[in-house]
Amino acid sequence: MTEDPFAELRRQIADACRVLAVRGLSDGILGHISLRTGPDRLLVRCRGPHERGLAHTTPADIRLVDLDGAPGAEGELDGGWAPPNELPLHTEVLRQRPDVQAVVHAHPPAVVAADLAGLAIRPIVGAFDIPGARLARAGVPVYPRGVLVRDRRLAGEMVDALGDRPVVLLRGHGITSTGATVPEAVLRAISVDTIARMSLTVASAGGTLRDLPDRDLAELPDLGGAFNEATAWRHELSRLR
């Protein structure tokens, strides 16, 4: 039997899908993660004949396809497997953003609720979540259509809204988060969800959301990728056990 060259990447994406579920960013069967593997292929969580939901994702659920959704290698979609309906959401980002390697699509209820309540993702926190504070300070755009991003036309609209930012909110729908790695894309989604939850809590308590002053944000140190990503990701994986 030929060894699968993508075995470790399939496992990483499957684990990341389960992290989304454990964190409450995507309940039930909704949500998917992809990773670029070359100029015209990607690994993505697909729909299978025994769908059990995001929390139960296994490496077998991660399939290799091309940018049009065809099998990326012989047998990849045999046995009733199919790419998610919103595959164009992933592939259009990968087509238009060469800096992006991984794409996360999730349905975090707090993010959707905060946006519908008119609460933007703002830098209301500082040392509580330094990467999240920086992400929020630079702005999180919103794609204002609550549609299923099922074709290149709609995906193109979403990518236009995303621009050069790492994350875009999809009104009445969810979130698309990007990164150079799967962990980075997932951790960014978690940061946005955390700020959305905090914003809702403050608003529901009758408080007023206030951005941290620039002088405080300027004091936040860069703790480095080893801490912000590697250590944080080990923690997320430990929650699965």
PDB file of C-alpha atoms in Angstrom:
ATOM      1  CA  MET A   1       0.000   0.000   0.000  1.00  0.00           C
ATOM      2  CA  THR A   2       1.336   3.414  -0.992  1.00  0.00           C
ATOM      3  CA  GLU A   3       1.989   5.741   1.938  1.00  0.00           C
ATOM      4  CA  ASP A   4      -0.249   8.813   1.985  1.00  0.00           C
ATOM      5  CA  PRO A   5       1.963  11.928   1.635  1.00  0.00           C
ATOM      6  CA  PHE A   6      -0.832  14.033   3.154  1.00  0.00           C
ATOM      7  CA  ALA A   7      -1.528  11.864   6.189  1.00  0.00           C
ATOM      8  CA  GLU A   8      -0.165  14.348   8.737  1.00  0.00           C
ATOM      9  CA  LEU A   9      -1.924  17.310   7.104  1.00  0.00           C
ATOM     10  CA  ARG A  10      -5.232  15.432   7.056  1.00  0.00           C
ATOM     11  CA  ARG A  11      -4.815  14.754  10.765  1.00  0.00           C
ATOM     12  CA  GLN A  12      -4.013  18.400  11.485  1.00  0.00           C
ATOM     13  CA  ILE A  13      -7.099  19.641   9.626  1.00  0.00           C
ATOM     14  CA  ALA A  14      -9.309  17.047  11.325  1.00  0.00           C
ATOM     15  CA  ASP A  15      -8.006  18.113  14.741  1.00  0.00           C
ATOM     16  CA  ALA A  16      -8.605  21.755  13.825  1.00  0.00           C
ATOM     17  CA  CYS A  17     -12.223  21.003  12.892  1.00  0.00           C
ATOM     18  CA  ARG A  18     -12.698  19.406  16.292  1.00  0.00           C
ATOM     19  CA  VAL A  19     -11.126  22.462  17.964  1.00  0.00           C
ATOM     20  CA  LEU A  20     -13.763  24.648  16.293  1.00  0.00           C
ATOM     21  CA  ALA A  21     -16.491  22.391  17.646  1.00  0.00           C
ATOM     22  CA  VAL A  22     -15.056  22.212  21.177  1.00  0.00           C
ATOM     23  CA  ARG A  23     -14.719  25.999  21.213  1.00  0.00           C
ATOM     24  CA  GLY A  24     -18.346  26.382  20.141  1.00  0.00           C
ATOM     25  CA  LEU A  25     -17.501  28.135  16.885  1.00  0.00           C
ATOM     26  CA  SER A  26     -19.388  25.632  14.751  1.00  0.00           C
ATOM     27  CA  ASP A  27     -22.081  23.384  16.091  1.00  0.00           C
ATOM     28  CA  GLY A  28     -23.536  20.327  14.390  1.00  0.00           C
ATOM     29  CA  ILE A  29     -22.517  19.545  10.836  1.00  0.00           C
ATOM     30  CA  LEU A  30     -21.673  23.079   9.698  1.00  0.00           C
ATOM     31  CA  GLY A  31     -18.182  24.421   9.042  1.00  0.00           C
ATOM     32  CA  HIS A  32     -15.067  23.346   7.179  1.00  0.00           C
ATOM     33  CA  ILE A  33     -11.330  23.987   6.961  1.00  0.00           C
ATOM     34  CA  SER A  34      -9.024  23.848   3.949  1.00  0.00           C
ATOM     35  CA  LEU A  35      -5.287  23.915   3.315  1.00  0.00           C
ATOM     36  CA  ARG A  36      -3.494  24.710   0.074  1.00  0.00           C
ATOM     37  CA  THR A  37      -1.249  21.858  -1.077  1.00  0.00           C
ATOM     38  CA  GLY A  38      -0.096  23.270  -4.395  1.00  0.00           C
ATOM     39  CA  PRO A  39      -1.034  25.770  -7.105  1.00  0.00           C
ATOM     40  CA  ASP A  40      -4.341  24.109  -7.905  1.00  0.00           C
ATOM     41  CA  ARG A  41      -5.119  21.627  -5.125  1.00  0.00           C
ATOM     42  CA  LEU A  42      -6.277  21.754  -1.531  1.00  0.00           C
ATOM     43  CA  LEU A  43      -7.205  19.486   1.326  1.00  0.00           C
ATOM     44  CA  VAL A  44     -10.671  20.235   2.676  1.00  0.00           C
ATOM     45  CA  ARG A  45     -13.185  18.697   5.041  1.00  0.00           C
ATOM     46  CA  CYS A  46     -15.685  16.995   2.767  1.00  0.00           C
ATOM     47  CA  ARG A  47     -19.159  15.557   3.145  1.00  0.00           C
ATOM     48  CA  GLY A  48     -19.236  11.792   3.473  1.00  0.00           C
ATOM     49  CA  PRO A  49     -21.848   9.058   3.535  1.00  0.00           C
ATOM     50  CA  HIS A  50     -21.640   8.775   7.333  1.00  0.00           C
ATOM     51  CA  GLU A  51     -21.595  12.476   8.326  1.00  0.00           C
ATOM     52  CA  ARG A  52     -21.416  12.880  12.123  1.00  0.00           C
ATOM     53  CA  GLY A  53     -20.592  16.553  12.467  1.00  0.00           C
ATOM     54  CA  LEU A  54     -17.580  18.728  13.028  1.00  0.00           C
ATOM     55  CA  ALA A  55     -16.832  17.442  16.534  1.00  0.00           C
ATOM     56  CA  HIS A  56     -16.326  13.954  15.128  1.00  0.00           C
ATOM     57  CA  THR A  57     -14.098  14.833  12.177  1.00  0.00           C
ATOM     58  CA  THR A  58     -11.442  12.241  11.353  1.00  0.00           C
ATOM     59  CA  PRO A  59      -8.558  12.326   8.849  1.00  0.00           C
ATOM     60  CA  ALA A  60     -10.707  10.224   6.519  1.00  0.00           C
ATOM     61  CA  ASP A  61     -13.088  13.196   6.183  1.00  0.00           C
ATOM     62  CA  ILE A  62     -10.300  15.351   4.729  1.00  0.00           C
ATOM     63  CA  ARG A  63     -10.078  14.931   0.966  1.00  0.00           C
ATOM     64  CA  LEU A  64      -7.813  16.272  -1.765  1.00  0.00           C
ATOM     65  CA  VAL A  65      -9.606  18.238  -4.491  1.00  0.00           C
ATOM     66  CA  ASP A  66      -8.744  20.779  -7.156  1.00  0.00           C
ATOM     67  CA  LEU A  67      -9.971  24.364  -7.282  1.00  0.00           C
ATOM     68  CA  ASP A  68     -13.077  23.285  -9.186  1.00  0.00           C
ATOM     69  CA  GLY A  69     -13.999  20.531  -6.733  1.00  0.00           C
ATOM     70  CA  ALA A  70     -12.835  17.578  -8.816  1.00  0.00           C
ATOM     71  CA  PRO A  71     -10.769  14.817  -7.190  1.00  0.00           C
ATOM     72  CA  GLY A  72      -7.212  15.993  -6.604  1.00  0.00           C
ATOM     73  CA  ALA A  73      -5.924  12.443  -6.931  1.00  0.00           C
ATOM     74  CA  GLU A  74      -7.309   9.072  -7.907  1.00  0.00           C
ATOM     75  CA  GLY A  75      -9.963   7.794  -5.503  1.00  0.00           C
ATOM     76  CA  GLU A  76     -10.199  10.937  -3.360  1.00  0.00           C
ATOM     77  CA  LEU A  77     -13.956  11.300  -3.808  1.00  0.00           C
ATOM     78  CA  ASP A  78     -14.836   7.629  -4.307  1.00  0.00           C
ATOM     79  CA  GLY A  79     -17.468   6.116  -2.041  1.00  0.00           C
ATOM     80  CA  GLY A  80     -19.901   8.993  -1.873  1.00  0.00           C
ATOM     81  CA  TRP A  81     -17.568  11.805  -0.803  1.00  0.00           C
ATOM     82  CA  ALA A  82     -18.264  15.354  -2.002  1.00  0.00           C
ATOM     83  CA  PRO A  83     -16.736  18.780  -1.354  1.00  0.00           C
ATOM     84  CA  PRO A  84     -18.768  21.153   0.836  1.00  0.00           C
ATOM     85  CA  ASN A  85     -21.348  23.302  -0.949  1.00  0.00           C
ATOM     86  CA  GLU A  86     -19.296  26.349  -0.032  1.00  0.00           C
ATOM     87  CA  LEU A  87     -16.050  25.096  -1.557  1.00  0.00           C
ATOM     88  CA  PRO A  88     -15.884  28.317  -3.658  1.00  0.00           C
ATOM     89  CA  LEU A  89     -15.561  30.250  -0.385  1.00  0.00           C
ATOM     90  CA  HIS A  90     -12.220  28.495   0.099  1.00  0.00           C
ATOM     91  CA  THR A  91     -10.998  28.312  -3.477  1.00  0.00           C
ATOM     92  CA  GLU A  92     -11.683  31.960  -4.344  1.00  0.00           C
ATOM     93  CA  VAL A  93      -9.669  33.086  -1.318  1.00  0.00           C
ATOM     94  CA  LEU A  94      -6.820  30.807  -2.401  1.00  0.00           C
ATOM     95  CA  ARG A  95      -7.054  32.058  -5.982  1.00  0.00           C
ATOM     96  CA  GLN A  96      -6.960  35.738  -5.064  1.00  0.00           C
ATOM     97  CA  ARG A  97      -4.773  35.714  -1.938  1.00  0.00           C
ATOM     98  CA  PRO A  98      -1.422  33.995  -2.630  1.00  0.00           C
ATOM     99  CA  ASP A  99      -0.363  34.857   0.943  1.00  0.00           C
ATOM    100  CA  VAL A 100      -3.109  32.608   2.344  1.00  0.00           C
ATOM    101  CA  GLN A 101      -2.485  28.900   2.840  1.00  0.00           C
ATOM    102  CA  ALA A 102      -5.373  27.931   5.135  1.00  0.00           C
ATOM    103  CA  VAL A 103      -9.041  28.949   5.230  1.00  0.00           C
ATOM    104  CA  VAL A 104     -11.505  28.397   8.063  1.00  0.00           C
ATOM    105  CA  HIS A 105     -15.258  28.791   7.671  1.00  0.00           C
ATOM    106  CA  ALA A 106     -17.311  28.567  10.857  1.00  0.00           C
ATOM    107  CA  HIS A 107     -20.645  29.709  12.295  1.00  0.00           C
ATOM    108  CA  PRO A 108     -19.865  31.253  15.710  1.00  0.00           C
ATOM    109  CA  PRO A 109     -23.220  32.297  17.231  1.00  0.00           C
ATOM    110  CA  ALA A 110     -21.663  35.116  19.282  1.00  0.00           C
ATOM    111  CA  VAL A 111     -19.973  36.638  16.238  1.00  0.00           C
ATOM    112  CA  VAL A 112     -23.210  36.538  14.232  1.00  0.00           C
ATOM    113  CA  ALA A 113     -25.218  37.959  17.152  1.00  0.00           C
ATOM    114  CA  ALA A 114     -22.736  40.768  17.856  1.00  0.00           C
ATOM    115  CA  ASP A 115     -22.712  41.831  14.215  1.00  0.00           C
ATOM    116  CA  LEU A 116     -26.515  41.784  14.009  1.00  0.00           C
ATOM    117  CA  ALA A 117     -26.609  43.882  17.170  1.00  0.00           C
ATOM    118  CA  GLY A 118     -24.380  46.459  15.509  1.00  0.00           C
ATOM    119  CA  LEU A 119     -21.335  45.616  17.594  1.00  0.00           C
ATOM    120  CA  ALA A 120     -18.198  45.670  15.471  1.00  0.00           C
ATOM    121  CA  ILE A 121     -15.100  43.689  16.409  1.00  0.00           C
ATOM    122  CA  ARG A 122     -13.098  46.441  18.120  1.00  0.00           C
ATOM    123  CA  PRO A 123      -9.873  46.555  20.175  1.00  0.00           C
ATOM    124  CA  ILE A 124     -11.663  46.576  23.522  1.00  0.00           C
ATOM    125  CA  VAL A 125      -9.116  44.174  25.031  1.00  0.00           C
ATOM    126  CA  GLY A 126      -5.378  44.463  25.373  1.00  0.00           C
ATOM    127  CA  ALA A 127      -3.123  42.024  27.219  1.00  0.00           C
ATOM    128  CA  PHE A 128      -6.161  39.777  27.675  1.00  0.00           C
ATOM    129  CA  ASP A 129      -5.583  38.648  24.051  1.00  0.00           C
ATOM    130  CA  ILE A 130      -2.699  40.444  22.355  1.00  0.00           C
ATOM    131  CA  PRO A 131      -3.029  38.879  18.866  1.00  0.00           C
ATOM    132  CA  GLY A 132      -6.782  39.492  19.034  1.00  0.00           C
ATOM    133  CA  ALA A 133      -6.263  43.110  20.065  1.00  0.00           C
ATOM    134  CA  ARG A 134      -3.963  43.714  17.110  1.00  0.00           C
ATOM    135  CA  LEU A 135      -6.340  41.987  14.709  1.00  0.00           C
ATOM    136  CA  ALA A 136      -9.285  44.055  15.957  1.00  0.00           C
ATOM    137  CA  ARG A 137      -7.325  47.305  15.918  1.00  0.00           C
ATOM    138  CA  ALA A 138      -6.639  46.914  12.189  1.00  0.00           C
ATOM    139  CA  GLY A 139     -10.316  46.201  11.536  1.00  0.00           C
ATOM    140  CA  VAL A 140     -12.510  43.189  10.790  1.00  0.00           C
ATOM    141  CA  PRO A 141     -14.629  43.812   7.685  1.00  0.00           C
ATOM    142  CA  VAL A 142     -18.145  42.515   7.086  1.00  0.00           C
ATOM    143  CA  TYR A 143     -19.597  40.853   3.995  1.00  0.00           C
ATOM    144  CA  PRO A 144     -23.174  42.148   4.253  1.00  0.00           C
ATOM    145  CA  ARG A 145     -25.020  39.295   2.521  1.00  0.00           C
ATOM    146  CA  GLY A 146     -26.386  36.333   4.499  1.00  0.00           C
ATOM    147  CA  VAL A 147     -26.105  33.903   1.607  1.00  0.00           C
ATOM    148  CA  LEU A 148     -24.650  30.455   1.058  1.00  0.00           C
ATOM    149  CA  VAL A 149     -21.345  31.177  -0.683  1.00  0.00           C
ATOM    150  CA  ARG A 150     -21.828  28.435  -3.223  1.00  0.00           C
ATOM    151  CA  ASP A 151     -20.326  29.871  -6.431  1.00  0.00           C
ATOM    152  CA  ARG A 152     -17.421  32.003  -7.600  1.00  0.00           C
ATOM    153  CA  ARG A 153     -19.577  35.104  -8.037  1.00  0.00           C
ATOM    154  CA  LEU A 154     -20.661  35.168  -4.394  1.00  0.00           C
ATOM    155  CA  ALA A 155     -17.230  34.059  -3.233  1.00  0.00           C
ATOM    156  CA  GLY A 156     -15.708  36.925  -5.212  1.00  0.00           C
ATOM    157  CA  GLU A 157     -17.968  39.366  -3.389  1.00  0.00           C
ATOM    158  CA  MET A 158     -16.847  37.915  -0.080  1.00  0.00           C
ATOM    159  CA  VAL A 159     -13.162  38.127  -1.029  1.00  0.00           C
ATOM    160  CA  ASP A 160     -13.661  41.755  -2.097  1.00  0.00           C
ATOM    161  CA  ALA A 161     -15.057  42.453   1.390  1.00  0.00           C
ATOM    162  CA  LEU A 162     -12.144  40.565   2.973  1.00  0.00           C
ATOM    163  CA  GLY A 163      -9.605  42.648   1.061  1.00  0.00           C
ATOM    164  CA  ASP A 164      -6.141  42.242   2.555  1.00  0.00           C
ATOM    165  CA  ARG A 165      -7.436  41.463   6.048  1.00  0.00           C
ATOM    166  CA  PRO A 166      -7.120  38.026   7.692  1.00  0.00           C
ATOM    167  CA  VAL A 167     -10.774  37.686   8.758  1.00  0.00           C
ATOM    168  CA  VAL A 168     -14.162  38.691   7.380  1.00  0.00           C
ATOM    169  CA  LEU A 169     -17.572  38.410   9.068  1.00  0.00           C
ATOM    170  CA  LEU A 170     -20.468  37.089   6.988  1.00  0.00           C
ATOM    171  CA  ARG A 171     -23.666  38.806   8.090  1.00  0.00           C
ATOM    172  CA  GLY A 172     -26.289  36.425   9.432  1.00  0.00           C
ATOM    173  CA  HIS A 173     -23.997  33.538   8.549  1.00  0.00           C
ATOM    174  CA  GLY A 174     -20.586  33.209  10.167  1.00  0.00           C
ATOM    175  CA  ILE A 175     -16.930  33.946   9.648  1.00  0.00           C
ATOM    176  CA  THR A 176     -14.121  33.266   7.191  1.00  0.00           C
ATOM    177  CA  SER A 177     -10.658  33.295   8.722  1.00  0.00           C
ATOM    178  CA  THR A 178      -7.346  32.872   6.918  1.00  0.00           C
ATOM    179  CA  GLY A 179      -3.757  32.171   7.820  1.00  0.00           C
ATOM    180  CA  ALA A 180      -0.353  30.978   6.729  1.00  0.00           C
ATOM    181  CA  THR A 181      -1.106  27.785   8.663  1.00  0.00           C
ATOM    182  CA  VAL A 182      -4.199  25.947   9.862  1.00  0.00           C
ATOM    183  CA  PRO A 183      -3.482  26.787  13.527  1.00  0.00           C
ATOM    184  CA  GLU A 184      -3.079  30.476  12.715  1.00  0.00           C
ATOM    185  CA  ALA A 185      -6.400  30.611  10.860  1.00  0.00           C
ATOM    186  CA  VAL A 186      -8.222  28.811  13.677  1.00  0.00           C
ATOM    187  CA  LEU A 187      -6.637  30.911  16.440  1.00  0.00           C
ATOM    188  CA  ARG A 188      -7.664  34.082  14.632  1.00  0.00           C
ATOM    189  CA  ALA A 189     -11.244  32.818  14.478  1.00  0.00           C
ATOM    190  CA  ILE A 190     -11.120  32.070  18.219  1.00  0.00           C
ATOM    191  CA  SER A 191      -9.848  35.591  18.975  1.00  0.00           C
ATOM    192  CA  VAL A 192     -12.669  37.194  16.995  1.00  0.00           C
ATOM    193  CA  ASP A 193     -15.190  34.968  18.759  1.00  0.00           C
ATOM    194  CA  THR A 194     -13.735  35.890  22.158  1.00  0.00           C
ATOM    195  CA  ILE A 195     -14.032  39.613  21.467  1.00  0.00           C
ATOM    196  CA  ALA A 196     -17.577  39.160  20.147  1.00  0.00           C
ATOM    197  CA  ARG A 197     -18.592  37.287  23.317  1.00  0.00           C
ATOM    198  CA  MET A 198     -17.062  39.965  25.511  1.00  0.00           C
ATOM    199  CA  SER A 199     -18.765  42.725  23.519  1.00  0.00           C
ATOM    200  CA  LEU A 200     -22.150  41.065  23.960  1.00  0.00           C
ATOM    201  CA  THR A 201     -21.527  40.649  27.692  1.00  0.00           C
ATOM    202  CA  VAL A 202     -20.575  44.303  28.138  1.00  0.00           C
ATOM    203  CA  ALA A 203     -23.550  45.505  26.092  1.00  0.00           C
ATOM    204  CA  SER A 204     -26.002  43.241  27.908  1.00  0.00           C
ATOM    205  CA  ALA A 205     -24.723  44.600  31.242  1.00  0.00           C
ATOM    206  CA  GLY A 206     -25.528  48.100  30.084  1.00  0.00           C
ATOM    207  CA  GLY A 207     -21.915  49.032  29.556  1.00  0.00           C
ATOM    208  CA  THR A 208     -20.338  51.015  26.740  1.00  0.00           C
ATOM    209  CA  LEU A 209     -17.703  49.486  24.500  1.00  0.00           C
ATOM    210  CA  ARG A 210     -14.543  51.585  24.412  1.00  0.00           C
ATOM    211  CA  ASP A 211     -11.463  51.026  22.307  1.00  0.00           C
ATOM    212  CA  LEU A 212      -8.215  50.829  24.215  1.00  0.00           C
ATOM    213  CA  PRO A 213      -6.119  53.987  23.744  1.00  0.00           C
ATOM    214  CA  ASP A 214      -3.348  53.807  21.177  1.00  0.00           C
ATOM    215  CA  ARG A 215      -0.682  54.273  23.853  1.00  0.00           C
ATOM    216  CA  ASP A 216      -1.851  51.090  25.619  1.00  0.00           C
ATOM    217  CA  LEU A 217      -2.024  49.109  22.381  1.00  0.00           C
ATOM    218  CA  ALA A 218       1.476  50.329  21.500  1.00  0.00           C
ATOM    219  CA  GLU A 219       2.770  48.866  24.776  1.00  0.00           C
ATOM    220  CA  LEU A 220       1.629  45.344  23.923  1.00  0.00           C
ATOM    221  CA  PRO A 221       4.699  43.184  23.212  1.00  0.00           C
ATOM    222  CA  ASP A 222       5.055  40.725  20.389  1.00  0.00           C
ATOM    223  CA  LEU A 223       5.467  37.449  22.285  1.00  0.00           C
ATOM    224  CA  GLY A 224       6.509  35.651  19.106  1.00  0.00           C
ATOM    225  CA  GLY A 225       5.125  32.791  17.060  1.00  0.00           C
ATOM    226  CA  ALA A 226       6.375  30.140  19.459  1.00  0.00           C
ATOM    227  CA  PHE A 227       4.029  31.487  22.129  1.00  0.00           C
ATOM    228  CA  ASN A 228       1.211  33.014  20.084  1.00  0.00           C
ATOM    229  CA  GLU A 229       0.796  30.018  17.807  1.00  0.00           C
ATOM    230  CA  ALA A 230       2.761  26.935  18.842  1.00  0.00           C
ATOM    231  CA  THR A 231       1.980  27.061  22.567  1.00  0.00           C
ATOM    232  CA  ALA A 232      -1.565  28.284  22.014  1.00  0.00           C
ATOM    233  CA  TRP A 233      -2.181  25.472  19.533  1.00  0.00           C
ATOM    234  CA  ARG A 234      -0.869  22.811  21.912  1.00  0.00           C
ATOM    235  CA  HIS A 235      -3.377  24.122  24.428  1.00  0.00           C
ATOM    236  CA  GLU A 236      -6.226  23.856  21.914  1.00  0.00           C
ATOM    237  CA  LEU A 237      -5.259  20.293  21.048  1.00  0.00           C
ATOM    238  CA  SER A 238      -5.071  19.394  24.740  1.00  0.00           C
ATOM    239  CA  ARG A 239      -8.714  20.471  25.112  1.00  0.00           C
ATOM    240  CA  LEU A 240      -9.688  17.705  22.689  1.00  0.00           C
ATOM    241  CA  ARG A 241      -8.462  15.093  25.135  1.00  0.00           C
TER     242      ARG A 241
END
